[in-house]
Amino acid sequence: MNAEAVKEEIDASVSDVKFACESKPKIQYFEKERDWMKSHRVQAVVSVQVKGLEEMQCAACFPFGYALVKCTEDGKFDVNLKDSDIHESLHGLLCAKAKGYEELFNARLQKQLLALQQTEGKGDADVGDRASLS
């Protein structure tokens, strides 16, 4: 996958989780391999601050998925996949690893469903009103 396609995919993944963040997520892209990456090709690291959590979550984006990584004092990242679960999406990673994220997601989904039901209810009422006028 070329660099532009990788950026589009990561941006879309970040866009999916923005609703649950205290501030705008920070994305660091890596065009070249760095020594701290060990044998894993990290395409980017996304730093997110989930509402209600003190600790920043740093997720490394690999060609094969997302995993939590630790930020070291020198600004590099500790990539140890032996101790990490790999998730297909940033959303899936946050559901599994960021306490409170799933509740925020479910609350948002509930609001969207309620709004959809209300919209559909209005549409049905409009059809009924038009039918009674004919």
Short mmCIF file of C-alpha atoms in Angstrom, two decimals:
data_model
loop_
_atom_site.label_atom_id
_atom_site.label_comp_id
_atom_site.label_asym_id
_atom_site.label_seq_id
_atom_site.Cartn_x
_atom_site.Cartn_y
_atom_site.Cartn_z
CA MET A 1 0.00 0.00 0.00
CA ASN A 2 1.41 3.40 -0.91
CA ALA A 3 1.96 6.17 1.63
CA GLU A 4 -1.10 8.17 0.53
CA ALA A 5 -3.41 5.15 0.88
CA VAL A 6 -1.95 4.39 4.33
CA LYS A 7 -2.61 7.98 5.46
CA GLU A 8 -6.19 7.86 4.17
CA GLU A 9 -6.84 4.57 5.98
CA ILE A 10 -5.35 5.81 9.26
CA ASP A 11 -7.18 9.16 9.02
CA ALA A 12 -10.46 7.27 8.54
CA SER A 13 -9.72 5.07 11.56
CA VAL A 14 -8.96 8.14 13.68
CA SER A 15 -12.11 9.86 12.43
CA ASP A 16 -14.14 6.87 13.70
CA VAL A 17 -12.95 7.41 17.30
CA LYS A 18 -12.77 11.24 17.54
CA PHE A 19 -16.15 11.44 19.31
CA ALA A 20 -14.61 9.82 22.42
CA CYS A 21 -11.49 11.99 22.61
CA GLU A 22 -10.77 14.91 24.94
CA SER A 23 -8.72 16.61 22.24
CA LYS A 24 -7.79 16.05 18.63
CA PRO A 25 -5.84 12.78 18.26
CA LYS A 26 -2.20 13.20 17.28
CA ILE A 27 -0.87 11.12 14.37
CA GLN A 28 2.84 10.61 13.71
CA TYR A 29 3.55 8.99 10.35
CA PHE A 30 6.77 7.09 9.73
CA GLU A 31 7.92 6.88 6.12
CA LYS A 32 11.14 5.07 7.07
CA GLU A 33 11.92 2.37 9.60
CA ARG A 34 13.37 3.54 12.90
CA ASP A 35 15.62 1.61 15.28
CA TRP A 36 12.93 1.41 18.00
CA MET A 37 10.60 -0.41 15.61
CA LYS A 38 12.64 -3.59 15.99
CA SER A 39 11.46 -6.03 13.32
CA HIS A 40 7.98 -4.52 13.01
CA ARG A 41 7.18 -1.91 10.37
CA VAL A 42 5.23 0.83 12.16
CA GLN A 43 3.37 3.02 9.67
CA ALA A 44 2.17 5.52 12.26
CA VAL A 45 1.49 6.04 15.94
CA VAL A 46 -1.84 7.54 16.96
CA SER A 47 -2.03 9.18 20.39
CA VAL A 48 -5.54 9.55 21.78
CA GLN A 49 -6.86 10.89 25.07
CA VAL A 50 -10.15 9.10 25.71
CA LYS A 51 -12.65 11.17 27.73
CA GLY A 52 -12.49 10.25 31.40
CA LEU A 53 -9.04 8.65 31.22
CA GLU A 54 -5.92 10.33 32.55
CA GLU A 55 -3.48 8.24 30.56
CA MET A 56 -2.87 8.90 26.88
CA GLN A 57 -3.31 5.81 24.70
CA CYS A 58 -0.66 5.33 22.00
CA ALA A 59 -1.57 2.92 19.23
CA ALA A 60 0.91 1.75 16.63
CA CYS A 61 -0.49 1.11 13.17
CA PHE A 62 1.12 -1.85 11.46
CA PRO A 63 0.29 -3.24 8.01
CA PHE A 64 -1.53 -6.03 9.88
CA GLY A 65 -3.42 -4.06 12.55
CA TYR A 66 -3.19 -1.86 15.66
CA ALA A 67 -1.51 -2.47 19.02
CA LEU A 68 -0.89 -0.37 22.11
CA VAL A 69 2.67 0.85 22.53
CA LYS A 70 4.40 2.78 25.28
CA CYS A 71 6.02 6.15 24.73
CA THR A 72 9.54 6.30 26.15
CA GLU A 73 11.08 9.39 27.73
CA ASP A 74 13.15 10.15 24.64
CA GLY A 75 10.03 10.39 22.45
CA LYS A 76 10.43 6.96 20.90
CA PHE A 77 8.01 4.07 21.30
CA ASP A 78 8.41 0.66 22.90
CA VAL A 79 7.01 -1.87 20.45
CA ASN A 80 6.70 -5.21 22.21
CA LEU A 81 4.14 -7.31 20.39
CA LYS A 82 4.69 -10.30 22.66
CA ASP A 83 2.75 -8.45 25.37
CA SER A 84 0.22 -6.81 23.04
CA ASP A 85 -2.97 -7.87 21.37
CA ILE A 86 -3.34 -6.97 17.71
CA HIS A 87 -6.66 -5.44 16.66
CA GLU A 88 -8.04 -4.96 13.17
CA SER A 89 -9.07 -1.35 13.84
CA LEU A 90 -8.30 1.51 16.20
CA HIS A 91 -11.92 1.32 17.35
CA GLY A 92 -11.52 -2.37 18.23
CA LEU A 93 -8.31 -1.66 20.11
CA LEU A 94 -9.92 1.11 22.17
CA CYS A 95 -12.98 -1.06 22.90
CA ALA A 96 -10.67 -3.72 24.30
CA LYS A 97 -8.04 -1.60 26.04
CA ALA A 98 -9.35 1.88 26.91
CA LYS A 99 -11.64 1.75 29.92
CA GLY A 100 -14.80 3.73 29.28
CA TYR A 101 -14.42 3.95 25.49
CA GLU A 102 -16.98 1.23 24.80
CA GLU A 103 -19.53 2.96 27.04
CA LEU A 104 -18.99 6.23 25.15
CA PHE A 105 -19.42 4.39 21.85
CA ASN A 106 -22.61 2.65 23.01
CA ALA A 107 -24.09 5.94 24.27
CA ARG A 108 -23.33 7.59 20.92
CA LEU A 109 -24.84 4.66 19.03
CA GLN A 110 -27.96 4.79 21.22
CA LYS A 111 -28.41 8.52 20.44
CA GLN A 112 -28.02 7.84 16.73
CA LEU A 113 -30.57 5.02 16.83
CA LEU A 114 -33.05 7.17 18.75
CA ALA A 115 -32.64 10.00 16.23
CA LEU A 116 -33.16 7.54 13.37
CA GLN A 117 -36.30 6.13 14.99
CA GLN A 118 -37.69 9.63 15.51
CA THR A 119 -36.95 10.51 11.88
CA GLU A 120 -38.62 7.33 10.64
CA GLY A 121 -41.61 7.98 12.90
CA LYS A 122 -42.04 11.46 11.41
CA GLY A 123 -41.81 10.04 7.89
CA ASP A 124 -44.54 7.48 8.67
CA ALA A 125 -46.74 10.20 10.20
CA ASP A 126 -46.31 12.38 7.10
CA VAL A 127 -47.37 9.51 4.84
CA GLY A 128 -50.42 8.87 7.02
CA ASP A 129 -51.35 12.55 7.01
CA ARG A 130 -51.10 12.71 3.22
CA ALA A 131 -53.20 9.55 2.84
CA SER A 132 -55.98 10.96 5.00
CA LEU A 133 -56.03 14.16 2.96
CA SER A 134 -56.64 12.35 -0.34
#
